[in-house]
Amino acid sequence: MAHGSWQPNSEPRRLLERQRELQALDSALSDLGDAADGVQRARPTGLLAFTGPAGLGKTALLTKARARAAAHGFHVLSARAGEKEQELAFRLVRQLVQPTLATMDETERRTFLGSWYDIVAAALGLEATDTAHAPDPTGVRDGLDWVMTRLVAVKAPLVLLLDDLHWADLESLGWLASFAPRAADLPLLLVVAYRPDELPPEAAPFRTVVERHGNRPYPLARLSAAGVAQIVRDELGEGVEDEFCDECWSVTGGSPFETVELAIRLGERNLKGAQSELPAMRDLAAAVKGPGLIESLRALGTTTVRFAHAAAVLGPPVSRELAAALAVIGSEEAVEATEKLRAARILADAEGAGGGIEFVHPLIATTIYRSIPSGLRVGLHDRAAEAVRAAGYGPTAAARHLLEVPSEGRPEVVACLREAAREHLRAGAPEAARRVLSRALQEPPLPEDRAALLHELACSTFLIEPTATVSHLQEALAEPGVEPHLRASIVYRLTQALAHTDRLAEAATVSADAARLASHPRIRLRMQADHFVWSAFRTDEPDSFARSRRLARLAERLTGRGLEERYILGLRAWDAMVRGEPRQTVLAFAEEALRGGLSWTDENRGFEVPVSVALVFMYCDQPRRAEELFTKGMAECERMGWRGSHLAQGQTLFGYIRYRRGCLPEAEELVRSGLRTADRVAGAVPAQWFAIGILIQILLARGRTADARRLADSYRYGEVVPNAVIYPDPRTVYAELLLAEGRHAEAGSLLSAVGDWLDARGTRNPSLCPWQLLLASALAPTAPEAAIGHAQDAVKRARDFGAASTIGQALHTLAEVTGGPAAVDLYAEAVDHLEQSPASYELARALIGHGAALSLGGRVQEAADRLYRGLEAAVHCGAEALAARAREQLSAAGLRPLPLRYAQADTLTAQERRTAELAVQGQPAAVIAKELRLTEQGVRQLLSSVYRKAGTDAAGLAKALETFPRPRS
């Protein structure tokens, strides 16, 4: 019941026929000592595993490990799983960590756990400050990683002993599987023991960690006849006859546990090991396990049997007082029963801070538990649930017993199970919550509680079984008399689950029906917002134009500025951007939506709208503002322990913003982090789609086409098209990859299909999806007139939107497909627009394109300026292939590259700052040039640098300067 650290039995006993295992242990401890002393040598592993069936001495090896680690001066923490305790989430982790936490007062614990306190508190059995929000499993695992790493730092070198892992709770096993690979990089050694044939299927990740990279487990063999003989003679003396020893080996099967127990019993009976004593030996051997053990137990008396049954039901370590209460015996009788069971080598004193008693071996506990008649066992579990709750062990400890009790329609059982589920969810253990809530549903609950219970069950299955979530929520909605706010929450969860399973059309329909039926105006507005979200993000929306008109009319009618209104305004900003309405209109709605705040972690509203509003600023040439919103939103997610798909998408899209600014190496690092996060989160498929597409674009911008192809193939990107709208559009990204590979016809066909689909939806903004620009490039070699037509239309759409980066990128493509002398002026105009934007990479492309065109026309001096600037910008962006192209153009023009200037990218120079301040005051370029004694071209270049460094265009410059660092003195 207590979660104190388990310690292996410290009784010294010689281990026979385990030389290989002991050598491995000594080698691992030696490597740990070297690592702790700072010896620079790669450790082969930080994990040592001993496996085998029950009774082969795994626990004895861990006992040796404890002794030898202590002899090295290492700190040791230990834990042991119990057969009937898999339902207690993070029980094994608590055994490891709680003894250390118990030595601290509340202030010290909070200092030790730091910002992770509320995220890991419930998992560690502590009281969380914020109980309104539940962290996700990924956040809890990350927090436990941090806690264990902190423990290692405090107690290094540290040895963790983990026994009977085949019975470990799945949450602890999941954490161990993710953390164990880090052990080799820390002054830490993990020594684990388990029965491989009894590991549950869900433990596959843990099994993989143990077996990979040479971390092969050490399977324990049964003792030979000689080994059994040695144990018997160590106990009875050298006069034991060979035939007696051989028979001992035969009846024990070479099991070290059975052999040791038999030898001890033989010694207690003063047997000498003669052939004439074989019948007595066989009787004693039978009493070690199975029916013989039960017969021996019954011989100790009814009271002792009841006490042993109670101990088996409660599980180790057992409180004698609690076992006595469960067995309905007095304290004196409990003491007497304990002594009898100790003398019979059935129970022993439990070591560690928790105290209590435990069974001598798990085999004994299992045998006694299974011998209890089923009706009596159920009754004991039922009474145990009440007893442990009354003793202050909490609802999760009681729920473990209630799972063994048949359903009887008791409201108090439902209440306890629901409370236990809330604790499991706060601990980041949704699977454990699902189990107890499923049991509560079977009880069953009172009719008026059924909808709420189904909603809670759906919340527990959302991350692990979204299809079941849909079923539970549909059932909840069908219940009569559901309270309006609960119904709204059910509808929200249902639409989320439908979207999570790529059923966006159904999600849109459910939210539309809920909005139509809602009587409360706020709830109706909330449901309308959800309907607009799922309609906008489904690829098969039948009438995007009608939905856009309805959204625009609704946004115009809004008078208040509550949260529901802000969501509608945020959606209106996104829709206006998608359709290419003037950027001033888009930004106005976005700013209005943010007035009052949009949380990323509201559990009853998705983060799709806050994220979309933030991205609006990126598309409107104010990426710095987008980064500020993403930084705030991601910090909010991390603070709440939401480190799964929310964080994955946040990291990925933050990388996308950096990519659009031209910070390619940093963007790649961010997106790879997002992809790694998404890969380890169950059901994070949308986050993967975002990350893969953006990473392909970044790799192509850096000239690493082969890497982009390998990435696409490894995720089958381009083969499957999701039903949800993803940006950047997957088919467009795949066509960009095809273009980079020279497969123009395939790219052109794909892009034409994308264009038909987007035009049918009214998606006209080239900033969101530059399909026309890519199609123009694809058609240029074979259909130049069509290519020019597509590029010209893209330029018109870009001008309608009004973002300088979008106009400049479109003009650049038009220049490329036009070619000849006419292209020079188009390139110049593209550069002019891009200089007024924060898009560094696109400016570098346009400068180099313009320089090449000028060089081809014989205007070498002008070309040199463009090519030098383009080369410098490409190098700063990390665009290796683009920089190489600039060098080739310089060489072709007979020019030598100048030494590159590496200006500070994180702050403005004094001259840039002053130029920016004058521009914000509305001073024209001529006035600024006169004051600063520059040419007007020099002023334009300074402002271009300001826009790129500050991450904004002229419209957002004043706000950006408020927070942008001032020049260093």
PDB file of N, CA, C and O in Angstrom, residues 563-621:
ATOM      1  N   LEU A 563     -15.186  35.983 -25.431  1.00  0.00           N
ATOM      2  CA  LEU A 563     -14.318  34.967 -26.035  1.00  0.00           C
ATOM      3  C   LEU A 563     -14.933  34.377 -27.298  1.00  0.00           C
ATOM      4  O   LEU A 563     -14.233  34.174 -28.303  1.00  0.00           O
ATOM      5  N   GLU A 564     -16.238  34.118 -27.281  1.00  0.00           N
ATOM      6  CA  GLU A 564     -16.876  33.553 -28.465  1.00  0.00           C
ATOM      7  C   GLU A 564     -16.756  34.503 -29.650  1.00  0.00           C
ATOM      8  O   GLU A 564     -16.467  34.086 -30.788  1.00  0.00           O
ATOM      9  N   GLU A 565     -16.972  35.811 -29.379  1.00  0.00           N
ATOM     10  CA  GLU A 565     -16.846  36.796 -30.460  1.00  0.00           C
ATOM     11  C   GLU A 565     -15.417  36.849 -30.994  1.00  0.00           C
ATOM     12  O   GLU A 565     -15.199  36.960 -32.206  1.00  0.00           O
ATOM     13  N   ARG A 566     -14.456  36.766 -30.085  1.00  0.00           N
ATOM     14  CA  ARG A 566     -13.056  36.843 -30.531  1.00  0.00           C
ATOM     15  C   ARG A 566     -12.695  35.647 -31.420  1.00  0.00           C
ATOM     16  O   ARG A 566     -11.910  35.785 -32.359  1.00  0.00           O
ATOM     17  N   TYR A 567     -13.256  34.491 -31.115  1.00  0.00           N
ATOM     18  CA  TYR A 567     -13.008  33.333 -31.977  1.00  0.00           C
ATOM     19  C   TYR A 567     -13.594  33.557 -33.370  1.00  0.00           C
ATOM     20  O   TYR A 567     -12.969  33.231 -34.387  1.00  0.00           O
ATOM     21  N   ILE A 568     -14.789  34.134 -33.427  1.00  0.00           N
ATOM     22  CA  ILE A 568     -15.403  34.423 -34.725  1.00  0.00           C
ATOM     23  C   ILE A 568     -14.552  35.430 -35.493  1.00  0.00           C
ATOM     24  O   ILE A 568     -14.298  35.271 -36.707  1.00  0.00           O
ATOM     25  N   LEU A 569     -14.071  36.457 -34.817  1.00  0.00           N
ATOM     26  CA  LEU A 569     -13.232  37.461 -35.474  1.00  0.00           C
ATOM     27  C   LEU A 569     -11.914  36.857 -35.942  1.00  0.00           C
ATOM     28  O   LEU A 569     -11.396  37.213 -37.011  1.00  0.00           O
ATOM     29  N   GLY A 570     -11.344  35.963 -35.131  1.00  0.00           N
ATOM     30  CA  GLY A 570     -10.125  35.285 -35.558  1.00  0.00           C
ATOM     31  C   GLY A 570     -10.343  34.457 -36.804  1.00  0.00           C
ATOM     32  O   GLY A 570      -9.506  34.445 -37.717  1.00  0.00           O
ATOM     33  N   LEU A 571     -11.472  33.758 -36.859  1.00  0.00           N
ATOM     34  CA  LEU A 571     -11.796  32.974 -38.051  1.00  0.00           C
ATOM     35  C   LEU A 571     -12.008  33.878 -39.264  1.00  0.00           C
ATOM     36  O   LEU A 571     -11.621  33.534 -40.385  1.00  0.00           O
ATOM     37  N   ARG A 572     -12.613  35.027 -39.015  1.00  0.00           N
ATOM     38  CA  ARG A 572     -12.826  35.993 -40.125  1.00  0.00           C
ATOM     39  C   ARG A 572     -11.482  36.497 -40.648  1.00  0.00           C
ATOM     40  O   ARG A 572     -11.295  36.626 -41.871  1.00  0.00           O
ATOM     41  N   ALA A 573     -10.516  36.725 -39.756  1.00  0.00           N
ATOM     42  CA  ALA A 573      -9.192  37.159 -40.207  1.00  0.00           C
ATOM     43  C   ALA A 573      -8.544  36.086 -41.070  1.00  0.00           C
ATOM     44  O   ALA A 573      -7.967  36.384 -42.127  1.00  0.00           O
ATOM     45  N   TRP A 574      -8.613  34.826 -40.617  1.00  0.00           N
ATOM     46  CA  TRP A 574      -8.008  33.736 -41.389  1.00  0.00           C
ATOM     47  C   TRP A 574      -8.683  33.590 -42.747  1.00  0.00           C
ATOM     48  O   TRP A 574      -8.014  33.444 -43.773  1.00  0.00           O
ATOM     49  N   ASP A 575     -10.008  33.637 -42.752  1.00  0.00           N
ATOM     50  CA  ASP A 575     -10.736  33.464 -44.010  1.00  0.00           C
ATOM     51  C   ASP A 575     -10.416  34.592 -44.978  1.00  0.00           C
ATOM     52  O   ASP A 575     -10.241  34.361 -46.188  1.00  0.00           O
ATOM     53  N   ALA A 576     -10.313  35.808 -44.461  1.00  0.00           N
ATOM     54  CA  ALA A 576      -9.973  36.942 -45.331  1.00  0.00           C
ATOM     55  C   ALA A 576      -8.579  36.772 -45.920  1.00  0.00           C
ATOM     56  O   ALA A 576      -8.345  37.093 -47.093  1.00  0.00           O
ATOM     57  N   MET A 577      -7.651  36.266 -45.117  1.00  0.00           N
ATOM     58  CA  MET A 577      -6.294  36.042 -45.619  1.00  0.00           C
ATOM     59  C   MET A 577      -6.304  34.955 -46.703  1.00  0.00           C
ATOM     60  O   MET A 577      -5.698  35.113 -47.769  1.00  0.00           O
ATOM     61  N   VAL A 578      -6.999  33.861 -46.436  1.00  0.00           N
ATOM     62  CA  VAL A 578      -7.046  32.752 -47.398  1.00  0.00           C
ATOM     63  C   VAL A 578      -7.595  33.230 -48.736  1.00  0.00           C
ATOM     64  O   VAL A 578      -7.087  32.846 -49.811  1.00  0.00           O
ATOM     65  N   ARG A 579      -8.600  34.072 -48.701  1.00  0.00           N
ATOM     66  CA  ARG A 579      -9.251  34.523 -49.928  1.00  0.00           C
ATOM     67  C   ARG A 579      -8.531  35.706 -50.572  1.00  0.00           C
ATOM     68  O   ARG A 579      -8.960  36.184 -51.624  1.00  0.00           O
ATOM     69  N   GLY A 580      -7.465  36.165 -49.947  1.00  0.00           N
ATOM     70  CA  GLY A 580      -6.665  37.218 -50.565  1.00  0.00           C
ATOM     71  C   GLY A 580      -7.278  38.587 -50.465  1.00  0.00           C
ATOM     72  O   GLY A 580      -7.014  39.461 -51.310  1.00  0.00           O
ATOM     73  N   GLU A 581      -8.102  38.829 -49.443  1.00  0.00           N
ATOM     74  CA  GLU A 581      -8.627  40.181 -49.236  1.00  0.00           C
ATOM     75  C   GLU A 581      -7.459  41.088 -48.830  1.00  0.00           C
ATOM     76  O   GLU A 581      -6.404  40.612 -48.411  1.00  0.00           O
ATOM     77  N   PRO A 582      -7.623  42.404 -48.939  1.00  0.00           N
ATOM     78  CA  PRO A 582      -6.514  43.317 -48.611  1.00  0.00           C
ATOM     79  C   PRO A 582      -5.958  43.040 -47.210  1.00  0.00           C
ATOM     80  O   PRO A 582      -6.714  42.818 -46.260  1.00  0.00           O
ATOM     81  N   ARG A 583      -4.659  43.081 -47.117  1.00  0.00           N
ATOM     82  CA  ARG A 583      -4.015  42.727 -45.865  1.00  0.00           C
ATOM     83  C   ARG A 583      -4.405  43.651 -44.720  1.00  0.00           C
ATOM     84  O   ARG A 583      -4.420  43.240 -43.562  1.00  0.00           O
ATOM     85  N   GLN A 584      -4.763  44.900 -45.016  1.00  0.00           N
ATOM     86  CA  GLN A 584      -5.202  45.802 -43.960  1.00  0.00           C
ATOM     87  C   GLN A 584      -6.475  45.264 -43.300  1.00  0.00           C
ATOM     88  O   GLN A 584      -6.636  45.336 -42.078  1.00  0.00           O
ATOM     89  N   THR A 585      -7.361  44.717 -44.110  1.00  0.00           N
ATOM     90  CA  THR A 585      -8.590  44.118 -43.579  1.00  0.00           C
ATOM     91  C   THR A 585      -8.264  42.914 -42.718  1.00  0.00           C
ATOM     92  O   THR A 585      -8.803  42.740 -41.614  1.00  0.00           O
ATOM     93  N   VAL A 586      -7.379  42.071 -43.211  1.00  0.00           N
ATOM     94  CA  VAL A 586      -6.979  40.862 -42.489  1.00  0.00           C
ATOM     95  C   VAL A 586      -6.389  41.225 -41.133  1.00  0.00           C
ATOM     96  O   VAL A 586      -6.770  40.670 -40.090  1.00  0.00           O
ATOM     97  N   LEU A 587      -5.444  42.156 -41.118  1.00  0.00           N
ATOM     98  CA  LEU A 587      -4.762  42.527 -39.878  1.00  0.00           C
ATOM     99  C   LEU A 587      -5.717  43.183 -38.889  1.00  0.00           C
ATOM    100  O   LEU A 587      -5.590  42.992 -37.671  1.00  0.00           O
ATOM    101  N   ALA A 588      -6.680  43.930 -39.379  1.00  0.00           N
ATOM    102  CA  ALA A 588      -7.642  44.586 -38.488  1.00  0.00           C
ATOM    103  C   ALA A 588      -8.452  43.544 -37.725  1.00  0.00           C
ATOM    104  O   ALA A 588      -8.658  43.660 -36.500  1.00  0.00           O
ATOM    105  N   PHE A 589      -8.931  42.524 -38.422  1.00  0.00           N
ATOM    106  CA  PHE A 589      -9.692  41.470 -37.749  1.00  0.00           C
ATOM    107  C   PHE A 589      -8.805  40.688 -36.779  1.00  0.00           C
ATOM    108  O   PHE A 589      -9.242  40.308 -35.689  1.00  0.00           O
ATOM    109  N   ALA A 590      -7.573  40.437 -37.179  1.00  0.00           N
ATOM    110  CA  ALA A 590      -6.670  39.683 -36.304  1.00  0.00           C
ATOM    111  C   ALA A 590      -6.396  40.448 -35.011  1.00  0.00           C
ATOM    112  O   ALA A 590      -6.418  39.865 -33.915  1.00  0.00           O
ATOM    113  N   GLU A 591      -6.131  41.742 -35.131  1.00  0.00           N
ATOM    114  CA  GLU A 591      -5.876  42.546 -33.933  1.00  0.00           C
ATOM    115  C   GLU A 591      -7.111  42.598 -33.037  1.00  0.00           C
ATOM    116  O   GLU A 591      -6.999  42.537 -31.804  1.00  0.00           O
ATOM    117  N   GLU A 592      -8.278  42.684 -33.646  1.00  0.00           N
ATOM    118  CA  GLU A 592      -9.509  42.733 -32.862  1.00  0.00           C
ATOM    119  C   GLU A 592      -9.725  41.407 -32.126  1.00  0.00           C
ATOM    120  O   GLU A 592     -10.182  41.379 -30.976  1.00  0.00           O
ATOM    121  N   ALA A 593      -9.388  40.298 -32.790  1.00  0.00           N
ATOM    122  CA  ALA A 593      -9.539  38.985 -32.156  1.00  0.00           C
ATOM    123  C   ALA A 593      -8.617  38.828 -30.960  1.00  0.00           C
ATOM    124  O   ALA A 593      -8.958  38.169 -29.972  1.00  0.00           O
ATOM    125  N   LEU A 594      -7.456  39.430 -31.018  1.00  0.00           N
ATOM    126  CA  LEU A 594      -6.473  39.285 -29.946  1.00  0.00           C
ATOM    127  C   LEU A 594      -6.750  40.199 -28.765  1.00  0.00           C
ATOM    128  O   LEU A 594      -6.178  40.003 -27.697  1.00  0.00           O
ATOM    129  N   ARG A 595      -7.616  41.184 -28.951  1.00  0.00           N
ATOM    130  CA  ARG A 595      -7.902  42.116 -27.873  1.00  0.00           C
ATOM    131  C   ARG A 595      -8.704  41.391 -26.798  1.00  0.00           C
ATOM    132  O   ARG A 595      -9.879  41.114 -26.965  1.00  0.00           O
ATOM    133  N   GLY A 596      -8.048  41.069 -25.696  1.00  0.00           N
ATOM    134  CA  GLY A 596      -8.683  40.254 -24.663  1.00  0.00           C
ATOM    135  C   GLY A 596      -8.056  38.885 -24.553  1.00  0.00           C
ATOM    136  O   GLY A 596      -8.253  38.176 -23.572  1.00  0.00           O
ATOM    137  N   GLY A 597      -7.292  38.472 -25.588  1.00  0.00           N
ATOM    138  CA  GLY A 597      -6.520  37.235 -25.502  1.00  0.00           C
ATOM    139  C   GLY A 597      -7.221  36.020 -26.070  1.00  0.00           C
ATOM    140  O   GLY A 597      -8.439  35.895 -26.039  1.00  0.00           O
ATOM    141  N   LEU A 598      -6.413  35.127 -26.623  1.00  0.00           N
ATOM    142  CA  LEU A 598      -6.872  33.825 -27.115  1.00  0.00           C
ATOM    143  C   LEU A 598      -5.933  32.765 -26.539  1.00  0.00           C
ATOM    144  O   LEU A 598      -4.755  32.718 -26.880  1.00  0.00           O
ATOM    145  N   SER A 599      -6.456  31.929 -25.669  1.00  0.00           N
ATOM    146  CA  SER A 599      -5.617  30.919 -25.017  1.00  0.00           C
ATOM    147  C   SER A 599      -5.393  29.720 -25.928  1.00  0.00           C
ATOM    148  O   SER A 599      -6.285  29.298 -26.663  1.00  0.00           O
ATOM    149  N   TRP A 600      -4.182  29.156 -25.854  1.00  0.00           N
ATOM    150  CA  TRP A 600      -3.870  27.941 -26.593  1.00  0.00           C
ATOM    151  C   TRP A 600      -4.284  26.690 -25.828  1.00  0.00           C
ATOM    152  O   TRP A 600      -4.290  25.596 -26.390  1.00  0.00           O
ATOM    153  N   THR A 601      -4.599  26.822 -24.536  1.00  0.00           N
ATOM    154  CA  THR A 601      -4.793  25.623 -23.720  1.00  0.00           C
ATOM    155  C   THR A 601      -6.176  25.560 -23.077  1.00  0.00           C
ATOM    156  O   THR A 601      -6.364  24.848 -22.090  1.00  0.00           O
ATOM    157  N   ASP A 602      -7.137  26.289 -23.628  1.00  0.00           N
ATOM    158  CA  ASP A 602      -8.504  26.169 -23.131  1.00  0.00           C
ATOM    159  C   ASP A 602      -9.002  24.773 -23.489  1.00  0.00           C
ATOM    160  O   ASP A 602      -9.106  24.415 -24.662  1.00  0.00           O
ATOM    161  N   GLU A 603      -9.317  23.956 -22.475  1.00  0.00           N
ATOM    162  CA  GLU A 603      -9.645  22.559 -22.715  1.00  0.00           C
ATOM    163  C   GLU A 603     -10.975  22.375 -23.430  1.00  0.00           C
ATOM    164  O   GLU A 603     -11.256  21.289 -23.946  1.00  0.00           O
ATOM    165  N   ASN A 604     -11.808  23.397 -23.470  1.00  0.00           N
ATOM    166  CA  ASN A 604     -13.089  23.291 -24.160  1.00  0.00           C
ATOM    167  C   ASN A 604     -13.109  24.054 -25.480  1.00  0.00           C
ATOM    168  O   ASN A 604     -14.174  24.263 -26.058  1.00  0.00           O
ATOM    169  N   ARG A 605     -11.954  24.481 -25.912  1.00  0.00           N
ATOM    170  CA  ARG A 605     -11.829  25.117 -27.223  1.00  0.00           C
ATOM    171  C   ARG A 605     -10.490  24.719 -27.817  1.00  0.00           C
ATOM    172  O   ARG A 605      -9.486  24.668 -27.121  1.00  0.00           O
ATOM    173  N   GLY A 606     -10.472  24.483 -29.096  1.00  0.00           N
ATOM    174  CA  GLY A 606      -9.230  24.067 -29.723  1.00  0.00           C
ATOM    175  C   GLY A 606      -8.247  25.212 -29.860  1.00  0.00           C
ATOM    176  O   GLY A 606      -8.583  26.382 -29.655  1.00  0.00           O
ATOM    177  N   PHE A 607      -7.013  24.851 -30.219  1.00  0.00           N
ATOM    178  CA  PHE A 607      -6.020  25.914 -30.422  1.00  0.00           C
ATOM    179  C   PHE A 607      -5.883  26.246 -31.902  1.00  0.00           C
ATOM    180  O   PHE A 607      -4.998  26.997 -32.296  1.00  0.00           O
ATOM    181  N   GLU A 608      -6.798  25.706 -32.725  1.00  0.00           N
ATOM    182  CA  GLU A 608      -6.736  25.982 -34.156  1.00  0.00           C
ATOM    183  C   GLU A 608      -6.897  27.470 -34.458  1.00  0.00           C
ATOM    184  O   GLU A 608      -6.169  28.030 -35.290  1.00  0.00           O
ATOM    185  N   VAL A 609      -7.853  28.126 -33.779  1.00  0.00           N
ATOM    186  CA  VAL A 609      -8.093  29.553 -34.062  1.00  0.00           C
ATOM    187  C   VAL A 609      -6.940  30.422 -33.560  1.00  0.00           C
ATOM    188  O   VAL A 609      -6.429  31.263 -34.315  1.00  0.00           O
ATOM    189  N   PRO A 610      -6.477  30.271 -32.300  1.00  0.00           N
ATOM    190  CA  PRO A 610      -5.321  31.087 -31.878  1.00  0.00           C
ATOM    191  C   PRO A 610      -4.101  30.904 -32.774  1.00  0.00           C
ATOM    192  O   PRO A 610      -3.399  31.878 -33.072  1.00  0.00           O
ATOM    193  N   VAL A 611      -3.829  29.662 -33.191  1.00  0.00           N
ATOM    194  CA  VAL A 611      -2.691  29.417 -34.072  1.00  0.00           C
ATOM    195  C   VAL A 611      -2.902  30.094 -35.423  1.00  0.00           C
ATOM    196  O   VAL A 611      -1.982  30.711 -35.984  1.00  0.00           O
ATOM    197  N   SER A 612      -4.120  29.991 -35.955  1.00  0.00           N
ATOM    198  CA  SER A 612      -4.406  30.611 -37.257  1.00  0.00           C
ATOM    199  C   SER A 612      -4.254  32.124 -37.199  1.00  0.00           C
ATOM    200  O   SER A 612      -3.707  32.748 -38.126  1.00  0.00           O
ATOM    201  N   VAL A 613      -4.728  32.729 -36.110  1.00  0.00           N
ATOM    202  CA  VAL A 613      -4.594  34.183 -35.964  1.00  0.00           C
ATOM    203  C   VAL A 613      -3.117  34.570 -35.930  1.00  0.00           C
ATOM    204  O   VAL A 613      -2.701  35.556 -36.557  1.00  0.00           O
ATOM    205  N   ALA A 614      -2.315  33.805 -35.210  1.00  0.00           N
ATOM    206  CA  ALA A 614      -0.878  34.106 -35.148  1.00  0.00           C
ATOM    207  C   ALA A 614      -0.245  34.008 -36.530  1.00  0.00           C
ATOM    208  O   ALA A 614       0.586  34.848 -36.914  1.00  0.00           O
ATOM    209  N   LEU A 615      -0.629  32.988 -37.299  1.00  0.00           N
ATOM    210  CA  LEU A 615      -0.040  32.807 -38.627  1.00  0.00           C
ATOM    211  C   LEU A 615      -0.473  33.894 -39.605  1.00  0.00           C
ATOM    212  O   LEU A 615       0.238  34.169 -40.580  1.00  0.00           O
ATOM    213  N   VAL A 616      -1.625  34.489 -39.374  1.00  0.00           N
ATOM    214  CA  VAL A 616      -2.072  35.588 -40.229  1.00  0.00           C
ATOM    215  C   VAL A 616      -0.995  36.663 -40.316  1.00  0.00           C
ATOM    216  O   VAL A 616      -0.724  37.222 -41.392  1.00  0.00           O
ATOM    217  N   PHE A 617      -0.352  36.958 -39.178  1.00  0.00           N
ATOM    218  CA  PHE A 617       0.682  37.998 -39.177  1.00  0.00           C
ATOM    219  C   PHE A 617       1.886  37.570 -40.015  1.00  0.00           C
ATOM    220  O   PHE A 617       2.523  38.414 -40.658  1.00  0.00           O
ATOM    221  N   MET A 618       2.206  36.293 -40.025  1.00  0.00           N
ATOM    222  CA  MET A 618       3.305  35.815 -40.865  1.00  0.00           C
ATOM    223  C   MET A 618       2.985  36.042 -42.343  1.00  0.00           C
ATOM    224  O   MET A 618       3.806  36.574 -43.102  1.00  0.00           O
ATOM    225  N   TYR A 619       1.786  35.641 -42.754  1.00  0.00           N
ATOM    226  CA  TYR A 619       1.411  35.805 -44.161  1.00  0.00           C
ATOM    227  C   TYR A 619       1.304  37.282 -44.545  1.00  0.00           C
ATOM    228  O   TYR A 619       1.453  37.622 -45.726  1.00  0.00           O
ATOM    229  N   CYS A 620       1.035  38.132 -43.556  1.00  0.00           N
ATOM    230  CA  CYS A 620       0.896  39.573 -43.828  1.00  0.00           C
ATOM    231  C   CYS A 620       2.197  40.335 -43.609  1.00  0.00           C
ATOM    232  O   CYS A 620       2.184  41.547 -43.354  1.00  0.00           O
ATOM    233  N   ASP A 621       3.328  39.647 -43.681  1.00  0.00           N
ATOM    234  CA  ASP A 621       4.651  40.275 -43.593  1.00  0.00           C
ATOM    235  C   ASP A 621       4.963  40.857 -42.222  1.00  0.00           C
ATOM    236  O   ASP A 621       5.741  41.807 -42.096  1.00  0.00           O
TER     237      ASP A 621
END
